[in-house]
Structure formats: structure tokens, C-alpha cells
Coordinates of N, CA and C and ligand atoms in Angstrom, one line a residue:
X166 N 42.0 97.9 104.5 CA 41.7 97.4 103.2 C 42.0 95.9 103.1
X167 N 43.1 95.4 103.8 CA 43.4 94.0 103.7 C 42.2 93.1 104.1
X168 N 41.5 93.6 105.1 CA 40.3 92.9 105.6 C 39.3 92.8 104.5
X169 N 39.1 93.8 103.7 CA 38.1 93.8 102.6 C 38.5 92.9 101.6
X170 N 39.8 92.9 101.2 CA 40.4 91.9 100.2 C 40.1 90.5 100.7
X171 N 40.4 90.2 101.9 CA 40.2 88.8 102.5 C 38.7 88.4 102.4
X172 N 37.9 89.4 102.7 CA 36.4 89.1 102.6 C 36.0 88.9 101.2
X173 N 36.6 89.6 100.3 CA 36.3 89.4 98.8 C 36.7 88.0 98.4
X174 N 37.8 87.5 98.9 CA 38.3 86.2 98.5 C 37.4 85.1 99.1
X175 N 36.9 85.4 100.3 CA 35.9 84.4 100.9 C 34.6 84.4 100.1
X176 N 34.1 85.6 99.7 CA 32.9 85.7 99.0 C 33.0 85.0 97.6
X177 N 34.2 85.2 97.0 CA 34.4 84.6 95.6 C 34.4 83.1 95.7
X178 N 35.0 82.6 96.7 CA 35.1 81.1 97.0 C 33.7 80.6 97.2
X179 N 32.9 81.3 98.1 CA 31.6 80.8 98.4 C 30.6 80.9 97.3
X180 N 30.8 81.9 96.4 CA 29.8 82.1 95.3 C 30.3 81.8 93.9
X181 N 31.4 81.0 93.9 CA 32.0 80.6 92.6 C 32.3 81.7 91.7
X182 N 32.9 82.8 92.2 CA 33.3 83.9 91.3 C 34.8 83.7 91.0
X183 N 35.1 83.6 89.7 CA 36.5 83.2 89.3 C 37.4 84.4 89.4
X184 N 37.9 84.8 90.5 CA 38.8 85.9 90.7 C 40.2 85.4 90.3
X185 N 41.0 86.4 90.0 CA 42.4 86.1 89.5 C 43.2 85.4 90.6
X186 N 44.2 84.6 90.2 CA 45.1 83.9 91.1 C 46.1 84.9 91.7
X187 N 46.6 84.6 92.9 CA 47.5 85.5 93.6 C 48.8 85.8 92.8
X188 N 49.4 84.8 92.2 CA 50.6 85.0 91.5 C 50.4 85.9 90.3
X189 N 49.2 85.8 89.6 CA 49.0 86.5 88.4 C 48.8 88.0 88.8
X190 N 48.0 88.3 89.8 CA 47.8 89.7 90.2 C 49.1 90.3 90.7
X191 N 49.9 89.5 91.3 CA 51.2 90.1 91.8 C 52.1 90.4 90.6
X192 N 52.0 89.6 89.5 CA 52.8 89.9 88.3 C 52.3 91.2 87.7
X193 N 51.0 91.3 87.6 CA 50.4 92.6 87.0 C 50.7 93.8 87.9
X194 N 50.6 93.7 89.2 CA 51.0 94.8 90.0 C 52.4 95.2 89.9
X195 N 53.3 94.3 89.7 CA 54.7 94.6 89.5 C 54.9 95.3 88.2
X196 N 54.2 94.8 87.2 CA 54.3 95.4 85.9 C 53.9 96.9 85.9
X197 N 52.8 97.1 86.6 CA 52.2 98.5 86.7 C 53.2 99.4 87.4
X198 N 53.9 98.9 88.5 CA 54.8 99.7 89.2 C 56.1 100.0 88.3
X199 N 56.6 98.9 87.8 CA 57.9 99.0 87.0 C 57.8 99.9 85.8
X200 N 56.6 99.9 85.2 CA 56.4 100.6 83.9 C 55.6 101.8 84.0
X201 N 55.3 102.2 85.3 CA 54.7 103.5 85.5 C 53.3 103.6 84.8
X202 N 52.6 102.5 84.9 CA 51.3 102.5 84.2 C 50.3 103.4 84.9
X203 N 49.6 104.2 84.2 CA 48.7 105.2 84.8 C 47.2 104.9 84.4
X204 N 47.0 104.2 83.3 CA 45.6 104.0 83.0 C 45.4 102.5 82.6
X205 N 44.4 101.9 83.2 CA 44.1 100.5 83.0 C 42.7 100.3 82.5
X206 N 42.5 99.5 81.5 CA 41.1 99.1 81.1 C 41.0 97.6 81.4
X207 N 40.0 97.2 82.1 CA 39.8 95.8 82.4 C 38.5 95.3 81.9
X208 N 38.5 94.2 81.2 CA 37.2 93.6 80.7 C 36.9 92.4 81.6
X209 N 35.8 92.5 82.3 CA 35.4 91.5 83.3 C 35.8 92.0 84.7
X210 N 34.9 92.7 85.4 CA 35.2 93.2 86.7 C 35.0 92.1 87.8
X211 N 33.9 91.3 87.6 CA 33.4 90.4 88.6 C 33.1 91.3 89.8
X212 N 33.7 91.0 91.0 CA 33.3 91.7 92.2 C 34.3 92.8 92.5
X213 N 35.2 93.1 91.5 CA 36.1 94.2 91.7 C 37.5 93.9 92.3
X214 N 37.7 92.6 92.5 CA 38.9 92.1 93.2 C 40.2 92.6 92.4
X215 N 40.3 92.2 91.2 CA 41.6 92.6 90.5 C 41.6 94.1 90.2
X216 N 40.5 94.7 90.0 CA 40.5 96.2 89.8 C 41.0 96.9 91.0
X217 N 40.6 96.5 92.2 CA 41.0 97.1 93.4 C 42.5 96.9 93.6
X218 N 43.0 95.7 93.4 CA 44.4 95.4 93.6 C 45.3 96.1 92.6
X219 N 44.8 96.4 91.4 CA 45.6 97.1 90.4 C 45.6 98.6 90.8
X220 N 44.4 99.2 91.2 CA 44.3 100.6 91.5 C 45.1 100.9 92.7
X221 N 45.2 99.9 93.7 CA 45.9 100.2 94.9 C 47.4 100.2 94.8
X222 N 47.9 99.9 93.6 CA 49.4 100.0 93.5 C 49.9 101.4 93.7
X223 N 49.1 102.4 93.2 CA 49.5 103.8 93.4 C 48.3 104.7 93.2
X224 N 48.3 105.8 93.8 CA 47.2 106.8 93.7 C 47.0 107.3 92.3
X225 N 48.0 107.3 91.5 CA 47.9 107.9 90.2 C 47.4 106.9 89.2
X226 N 47.1 105.7 89.6 CA 46.6 104.7 88.6 C 45.1 104.8 88.5
X227 N 44.6 104.9 87.3 CA 43.1 105.0 87.1 C 42.7 103.7 86.3
X228 N 41.6 103.1 86.8 CA 41.1 101.8 86.2 C 39.7 102.0 85.8
X229 N 39.5 101.7 84.5 CA 38.1 101.6 84.0 C 37.9 100.1 83.8
X230 N 36.8 99.6 84.3 CA 36.5 98.2 84.3 C 35.1 97.9 83.9
X231 N 34.8 96.9 83.1 CA 33.5 96.6 82.5 C 32.9 95.3 83.0
X232 N 31.7 95.3 83.4 CA 31.0 94.1 83.8 C 29.6 94.1 83.4
X233 N 29.1 92.9 82.8 CA 27.8 92.9 82.3 C 26.8 92.2 83.2
X234 N 27.3 91.6 84.3 CA 26.4 90.9 85.2 C 26.0 91.9 86.3
X235 N 24.7 92.1 86.5 CA 24.3 93.1 87.4 C 24.6 92.9 88.9
X236 N 24.4 91.6 89.3 CA 24.7 91.3 90.7 C 26.2 91.5 91.0
X237 N 27.0 91.1 90.1 CA 28.5 91.3 90.3 C 28.8 92.7 90.2
X238 N 28.2 93.4 89.3 CA 28.5 94.9 89.2 C 28.2 95.6 90.5
X239 N 27.0 95.3 91.1 CA 26.6 95.9 92.3 C 27.6 95.6 93.4
X240 N 28.0 94.3 93.5 CA 28.9 93.9 94.5 C 30.3 94.6 94.3
X241 N 30.7 94.8 93.1 CA 31.9 95.5 92.8 C 31.9 97.0 93.2
X242 N 30.7 97.6 93.0 CA 30.6 99.0 93.4 C 30.7 99.1 94.9
X243 N 30.1 98.2 95.6 CA 30.1 98.2 97.0 C 31.6 98.0 97.5
X244 N 32.3 97.1 96.9 CA 33.6 96.8 97.4 C 34.6 98.0 97.1
X245 N 34.4 98.6 95.9 CA 35.3 99.7 95.5 C 35.0 100.9 96.5
X246 N 33.8 101.1 96.8 CA 33.4 102.2 97.7 C 34.0 101.9 99.1
X247 N 33.9 100.7 99.6 CA 34.4 100.3 100.9 C 35.9 100.5 101.0
X248 N 36.6 100.3 99.8 CA 38.1 100.5 99.8 C 38.4 102.0 99.6
X249 N 37.4 102.8 99.4 CA 37.7 104.3 99.2 C 38.4 104.5 97.9
X250 N 38.1 103.6 96.9 CA 38.8 103.8 95.6 C 37.9 104.2 94.5
X251 N 36.7 104.8 94.8 CA 35.8 105.2 93.8 C 36.3 106.3 93.0
X252 N 37.3 107.1 93.5 CA 37.9 108.2 92.7 C 38.9 107.6 91.7
X253 N 39.3 106.4 91.8 CA 40.3 105.8 90.9 C 39.7 104.7 90.0
X254 N 38.6 104.2 90.4 CA 38.0 103.0 89.6 C 36.7 103.4 89.1
X255 N 36.5 103.3 87.8 CA 35.2 103.6 87.1 C 34.7 102.3 86.6
X256 N 33.5 101.9 87.2 CA 32.9 100.6 86.8 C 31.8 100.8 85.8
X257 N 31.9 100.2 84.7 CA 30.9 100.4 83.6 C 30.0 99.1 83.6
X258 N 28.7 99.3 83.7 CA 27.8 98.2 83.7 C 27.3 98.0 82.3
X259 N 27.9 97.1 81.5 CA 27.5 96.9 80.1 C 28.3 95.7 79.6
X260 N 27.9 95.3 78.4 CA 28.6 94.2 77.7 C 29.8 94.9 77.1
X261 N 31.0 94.4 77.3 CA 32.2 95.0 76.8 C 32.2 95.3 75.3
X262 N 31.5 94.3 74.6 CA 31.4 94.5 73.1 C 30.5 95.6 72.7
X263 N 29.7 96.1 73.6 CA 28.8 97.2 73.3 C 29.3 98.6 73.8
X264 N 30.4 98.6 74.5 CA 30.9 99.8 75.1 C 31.7 100.6 74.0
X265 N 31.4 101.9 74.0 CA 32.2 102.8 73.2 C 33.1 103.7 74.0
X266 N 34.4 103.5 73.9 CA 35.3 104.3 74.7 C 36.0 105.4 73.9
X267 N 35.4 105.8 72.8 CA 36.1 106.7 71.9 C 36.8 107.9 72.7
X268 N 38.0 108.2 72.3 CA 38.7 109.3 72.9 C 39.6 108.8 74.1
X269 N 39.4 107.6 74.5 CA 40.3 107.1 75.6 C 41.3 106.1 75.1
X270 N 42.5 106.2 75.8 CA 43.6 105.2 75.5 C 44.1 104.7 76.9
X271 N 44.6 103.5 76.9 CA 45.1 102.9 78.1 C 46.5 102.3 78.0
X272 N 47.2 102.4 79.1 CA 48.6 101.8 79.1 C 48.6 100.3 79.3
X273 N 47.5 99.8 79.9 CA 47.4 98.4 80.1 C 45.9 98.0 79.9
X274 N 45.7 97.0 79.1 CA 44.4 96.4 78.9 C 44.4 95.0 79.4
X275 N 43.5 94.7 80.3 CA 43.5 93.4 81.0 C 42.2 92.7 80.5
X276 N 42.4 91.6 79.7 CA 41.3 90.8 79.2 C 41.0 89.7 80.1
X277 N 39.8 89.7 80.7 CA 39.5 88.7 81.7 C 38.0 88.4 81.7
X278 N 37.3 88.7 80.5 CA 35.8 88.4 80.5 C 35.6 87.1 79.8
X279 N 34.5 86.9 79.1 CA 34.1 85.7 78.5 C 35.2 85.0 77.7
X280 N 35.6 83.8 78.1 CA 36.8 83.2 77.5 C 36.5 82.8 76.0
X281 N 35.3 82.7 75.6 CA 35.0 82.3 74.2 C 35.1 83.5 73.2
X282 N 35.3 84.7 73.8 CA 35.3 85.9 73.0 C 36.6 86.7 73.0
X283 N 37.7 86.0 73.4 CA 38.9 86.7 73.5 C 39.4 87.3 72.2
X284 N 39.2 86.7 71.1 CA 39.7 87.3 69.8 C 39.0 88.6 69.5
X285 N 37.6 88.5 69.7 CA 36.8 89.7 69.5 C 37.3 90.8 70.4
X286 N 37.5 90.5 71.7 CA 37.9 91.6 72.6 C 39.3 92.2 72.2
X287 N 40.2 91.3 71.8 CA 41.5 91.8 71.4 C 41.4 92.7 70.2
X288 N 40.6 92.3 69.2 CA 40.5 93.1 68.0 C 39.8 94.4 68.2
X289 N 38.8 94.4 69.1 CA 38.1 95.7 69.4 C 39.0 96.6 70.2
X290 N 39.6 96.1 71.3 CA 40.2 97.0 72.3 C 41.7 97.3 72.0
X291 N 42.3 96.6 71.0 CA 43.7 97.0 70.7 C 43.7 98.5 70.2
X292 N 42.6 98.9 69.7 CA 42.5 100.3 69.2 C 42.5 101.3 70.3
X293 N 42.4 100.8 71.6 CA 42.4 101.7 72.7 C 43.7 101.7 73.5
X294 N 44.7 101.1 72.8 CA 46.0 100.9 73.5 C 46.9 102.1 73.3
X295 N 47.5 102.6 74.3 CA 48.4 103.7 74.2 C 49.7 103.2 73.5
X296 N 50.5 104.1 72.9 CA 51.8 103.7 72.4 C 52.6 103.1 73.6
X297 N 53.3 102.0 73.4 CA 54.0 101.4 74.5 C 53.2 100.6 75.5
X298 N 51.9 100.6 75.2 CA 51.0 99.9 76.1 C 51.0 98.4 75.9
X299 N 50.4 97.6 76.8 CA 50.4 96.1 76.7 C 49.0 95.6 76.9
X300 N 48.7 94.4 76.4 CA 47.5 93.7 76.6 C 47.8 92.4 77.4
X301 N 47.3 92.3 78.5 CA 47.5 91.0 79.3 C 46.2 90.2 79.3
X302 N 46.3 89.0 79.1 CA 45.1 88.1 79.0 C 45.2 87.0 80.1
X303 N 44.1 86.8 80.8 CA 44.1 85.8 81.9 C 43.5 84.5 81.5
X304 N 43.8 83.4 82.2 CA 43.1 82.1 82.1 C 43.4 81.3 80.8
X305 N 44.6 81.5 80.3 CA 44.9 80.7 79.1 C 45.1 79.2 79.3
X306 N 45.2 78.8 80.5 CA 45.2 77.3 80.8 C 43.7 76.9 81.0
X307 N 42.8 77.8 81.2 CA 41.4 77.5 81.6 C 41.3 76.4 82.6
X308 N 41.9 76.7 83.8 CA 41.9 75.8 84.9 C 42.5 74.5 84.6
X309 N 43.6 74.5 83.8 CA 44.3 73.3 83.4 C 43.7 72.5 82.3
X310 N 42.6 72.9 81.8 CA 41.9 72.1 80.8 C 42.5 72.2 79.4
X311 N 43.1 73.4 79.1 CA 43.7 73.5 77.8 C 44.7 72.4 77.5
X312 N 45.4 72.0 78.5 CA 46.4 70.9 78.4 C 45.9 69.5 78.4
X313 N 44.6 69.4 78.9 CA 44.1 68.1 79.2 C 42.7 67.8 78.6
X314 N 42.7 67.8 77.3 CA 41.4 67.6 76.5 C 40.7 66.3 76.9
X315 N 41.5 65.3 77.1 CA 40.9 63.9 77.3 C 39.9 63.9 78.5
X316 N 40.2 64.8 79.5 CA 39.4 64.8 80.7 C 38.1 65.6 80.6
X317 N 37.9 66.2 79.4 CA 36.7 67.1 79.3 C 35.5 66.4 78.9
X318 N 34.4 66.4 79.7 CA 33.2 65.7 79.3 C 32.2 66.6 78.7
X319 N 32.1 67.9 79.2 CA 31.1 68.8 78.8 C 31.4 69.4 77.4
X320 N 30.4 69.4 76.5 CA 30.6 70.0 75.2 C 30.9 71.5 75.3
X321 N 30.2 72.2 76.2 CA 30.4 73.6 76.3 C 31.8 73.9 76.7
X322 N 32.3 73.1 77.7 CA 33.7 73.4 78.2 C 34.7 73.1 77.1
X323 N 34.4 72.0 76.3 CA 35.3 71.7 75.2 C 35.3 72.8 74.2
X324 N 34.1 73.4 73.9 CA 34.0 74.5 73.0 C 34.9 75.7 73.4
X325 N 34.8 76.0 74.7 CA 35.6 77.1 75.3 C 37.0 76.9 75.2
X326 N 37.4 75.6 75.5 CA 38.9 75.3 75.5 C 39.4 75.4 74.0
X327 N 38.6 75.0 73.1 CA 39.0 75.1 71.7 C 39.1 76.6 71.3
X328 N 38.2 77.4 71.8 CA 38.3 78.9 71.5 C 39.6 79.5 72.2
X329 N 39.9 79.1 73.4 CA 41.1 79.6 74.0 C 42.3 79.2 73.2
X330 N 42.3 77.9 72.7 CA 43.4 77.5 71.8 C 43.5 78.3 70.5
X331 N 42.4 78.7 70.0 CA 42.4 79.5 68.8 C 42.9 80.9 69.1
X332 N 42.6 81.4 70.3 CA 43.1 82.7 70.7 C 44.6 82.7 70.8
X333 N 45.1 81.6 71.4 CA 46.6 81.4 71.6 C 47.3 81.4 70.2
X334 N 46.7 80.7 69.2 CA 47.2 80.7 67.9 C 47.1 82.1 67.3
X335 N 46.0 82.8 67.5 CA 45.8 84.1 67.0 C 46.9 85.0 67.5
X336 N 47.2 84.9 68.8 CA 48.3 85.8 69.3 C 49.7 85.4 68.7
X337 N 49.9 84.1 68.6 CA 51.2 83.7 68.1 C 51.4 84.2 66.6
X338 N 50.3 84.2 65.9 CA 50.4 84.5 64.4 C 50.3 86.0 64.2
X339 N 49.9 86.8 65.2 CA 49.6 88.2 65.0 C 50.9 88.9 64.6
X340 N 50.9 89.5 63.4 CA 52.1 90.2 62.9 C 52.5 91.4 63.6
X341 N 51.5 92.1 64.2 CA 51.7 93.4 64.8 C 52.2 93.3 66.2
X342 N 52.0 92.2 66.9 CA 52.3 92.1 68.3 C 53.3 90.9 68.6
X343 N 54.1 91.1 69.6 CA 54.9 90.0 70.2 C 54.2 89.6 71.4
X344 N 53.9 88.3 71.6 CA 53.2 87.9 72.8 C 54.1 86.9 73.6
X345 N 54.2 87.1 74.9 CA 54.9 86.2 75.7 C 53.9 85.5 76.6
X346 N 54.1 84.2 76.8 CA 53.2 83.4 77.6 C 53.8 83.0 78.9
X347 N 53.1 83.2 80.0 CA 53.7 82.9 81.3 C 52.9 81.8 82.0
X348 N 53.6 80.9 82.6 CA 53.0 79.8 83.3 C 52.7 80.2 84.7
X349 N 52.0 81.3 84.9 CA 51.8 81.9 86.2 C 50.3 81.8 86.4
X350 N 49.9 81.4 87.7 CA 48.4 81.3 88.0 C 47.8 80.4 87.0
X351 N 46.7 80.9 86.4 CA 46.0 80.1 85.4 C 46.4 80.3 84.0
X352 N 47.7 80.8 83.8 CA 48.2 81.1 82.5 C 47.9 82.5 82.0
X353 N 48.9 83.3 81.8 CA 48.6 84.6 81.3 C 49.6 84.9 80.1
X354 N 49.1 85.9 79.3 CA 49.9 86.3 78.2 C 50.1 87.8 78.3
X355 N 51.2 88.2 77.7 CA 51.5 89.7 77.7 C 51.9 90.0 76.2
X356 N 51.1 90.9 75.6 CA 51.3 91.2 74.2 C 51.6 92.7 74.1
X357 N 52.6 93.0 73.3 CA 53.0 94.4 73.0 C 53.3 94.6 71.5
X358 N 53.1 95.8 71.0 CA 53.3 96.0 69.6 C 54.8 95.8 69.3
X359 N 55.1 95.3 68.1 CA 56.5 94.9 67.8 C 57.5 96.0 68.1
X360 N 57.2 97.2 67.6 CA 58.2 98.3 67.8 C 58.3 98.8 69.2
X361 N 57.5 98.3 70.1 CA 57.6 98.7 71.5 C 58.4 97.8 72.4
X362 N 58.9 96.8 71.8 CA 59.5 95.7 72.5 C 60.6 96.1 73.5
X363 N 61.5 97.0 73.1 CA 62.6 97.3 73.9 C 62.3 98.3 75.1
X364 N 61.1 98.8 75.1 CA 60.8 99.7 76.2 C 60.1 99.0 77.4
X365 N 59.8 97.7 77.2 CA 59.1 97.0 78.3 C 60.0 96.5 79.4
X366 N 59.4 96.6 80.6 CA 60.1 96.1 81.7 C 59.2 95.0 82.4
X367 N 59.4 93.8 82.0 CA 58.4 92.8 82.5 C 58.9 92.2 83.8
X368 N 60.2 92.4 84.2 CA 60.6 92.1 85.5 C 60.9 90.6 85.7
Ligands
LIG643 N1 38.8 90.3 86.7 C1 38.1 89.7 87.8 C2 37.4 88.4 87.4 C3 36.5 88.5 86.2 S1 35.6 87.0 86.0 C4 39.0 89.4 88.9 O1 40.1 88.8 88.7 O2 38.8 89.7 90.1 C5 34.9 87.3 84.4 C6 33.7 88.3 84.5 O3 33.5 88.8 83.1 C7 32.4 87.8 84.9 O4 32.0 88.4 86.1 C8 31.5 88.0 83.7 O5 30.2 88.4 84.1 C9 32.2 89.1 83.0 N2 31.9 89.1 81.5 C10 32.0 88.1 80.7 N3 31.8 88.5 79.4 C11 31.6 89.8 79.5 C12 31.3 90.8 78.5 N4 31.2 90.5 77.2 N5 31.2 92.1 78.9 C13 31.3 92.4 80.2 N6 31.6 91.5 81.2 C14 31.7 90.2 80.8
LIG644 MG1 40.6 85.4 85.2

């Protein structure tokens, strides 16, 4: 499996697929192990890199992951099969905002899809969080740009950066959740419901 992971890293680099940074996925894997996470929902599969690394923490971990880009979805299916993890990882080919997961709840929700829609994702998917569960969000630094507005030339990029800032404000002001921000990888946040605080083991 290590070879497949290495090959995925190479593919991501060559094809500009924004896979998670090493420190961030290590943080999440540790959280999964320490807190006995059994069910994960991921928004934004890309080629399956983070889904595979989360599922491979333990045989009892089940990952549902959603991807709307067909080429990436197909690549993810191939990678998951090659790793022999198709019994643990369910890849849904759809727009996350159109998916209905009624009846399912997750211990960990990992938000890593379109950066401009983070508030929408949070508001939709918090309803699928198990008691004691957490929501982790990736790329809150957006490749360092959230801290460095002056250097941004593209209007689109500036729009996304503003949306990420709005999301950070939304998390800070959210009365129902406590959110901790970590300067790990490209910036991640961990949000949990207020009354769940003392049961978390963030390590
Ligand atoms: N989690 C992956 C990286 C995901 S990159 C990893 O770390 O390995 C973000 C992905 O989200 C892209 O492949 C993009 O196509 C997908 N995406 C963006 N918006 C989406 C949406 N609304 N629904 C489903 N997938 C989406
Ligand atoms: Mg990411």
C-alpha cells in the first residue's frame, strides 16, 4: 500500500490535485485512533488520498466520501480498489450539496470540497454529526493567501479568500460549537458541540 500512496502523491503533483498535507492527515489519523472514530464523512474525495489514509487507520473505520468531478472520482475508485479498501470506503459521485444521507450519522466530518461553500457545507452536514462527533475543515490558510491579501492579483482567488475569512468568522461566532484552529499544514479547524467539549482527545 505504501507504493500506491507514493504513486498517488506523484499523480497529485503532476496533475495539480490539491491533496492534504502530511502534517494535517497525520493529525486526523491520530484523532481517529485516540477517539475511536468509526464513521467518517468526507466532502471532496479528489483521487482518494485522504480517504485511504483515514480508512487505513483501522479495519473498523468506514469512510463515505463525496466527489463531483468524474475524472477524479474514477481515479479514486481505482486507487481505493488497488488498496483493497473498497469494503471500507464508499465513494459517492455527486455534488455534496445534492446528496441526501438521511438516516446516517458520522463521528467525524471532514470538509475539504469547494472552499467558497464551506458555510453551506457546515450548515447542511452538521445535521449528520453523531453526538460527540467533530467537524474538521482543511485549507483555512488557502495556501498562505488568507494572511497575505496584498499579494493576490486574481479576483476569483480574492473572492475565495474572502469566503474563507467569512467561514472562519462563522465558526468563531457559532454559538453551538467550539472551534479550535491549528496552524498545521494549510490550516485546519476542529469544531465540536459545546456540551461535548470534555470528551474530546485532540492529542
Ligand atoms: N480530500 C482530498 C482532496 C480534495 S480536493 C485529499 O486530501 O486527498 C477538493 C475536491 O473537492 C476536488 O476534487 C473537487 O472536485 C471536489 N469538490 C468541490 N466541490 C464539491 C462539491 N460541491 N461536491 C463534491 N465534490 C466537490
Ligand atoms: Mg484540502
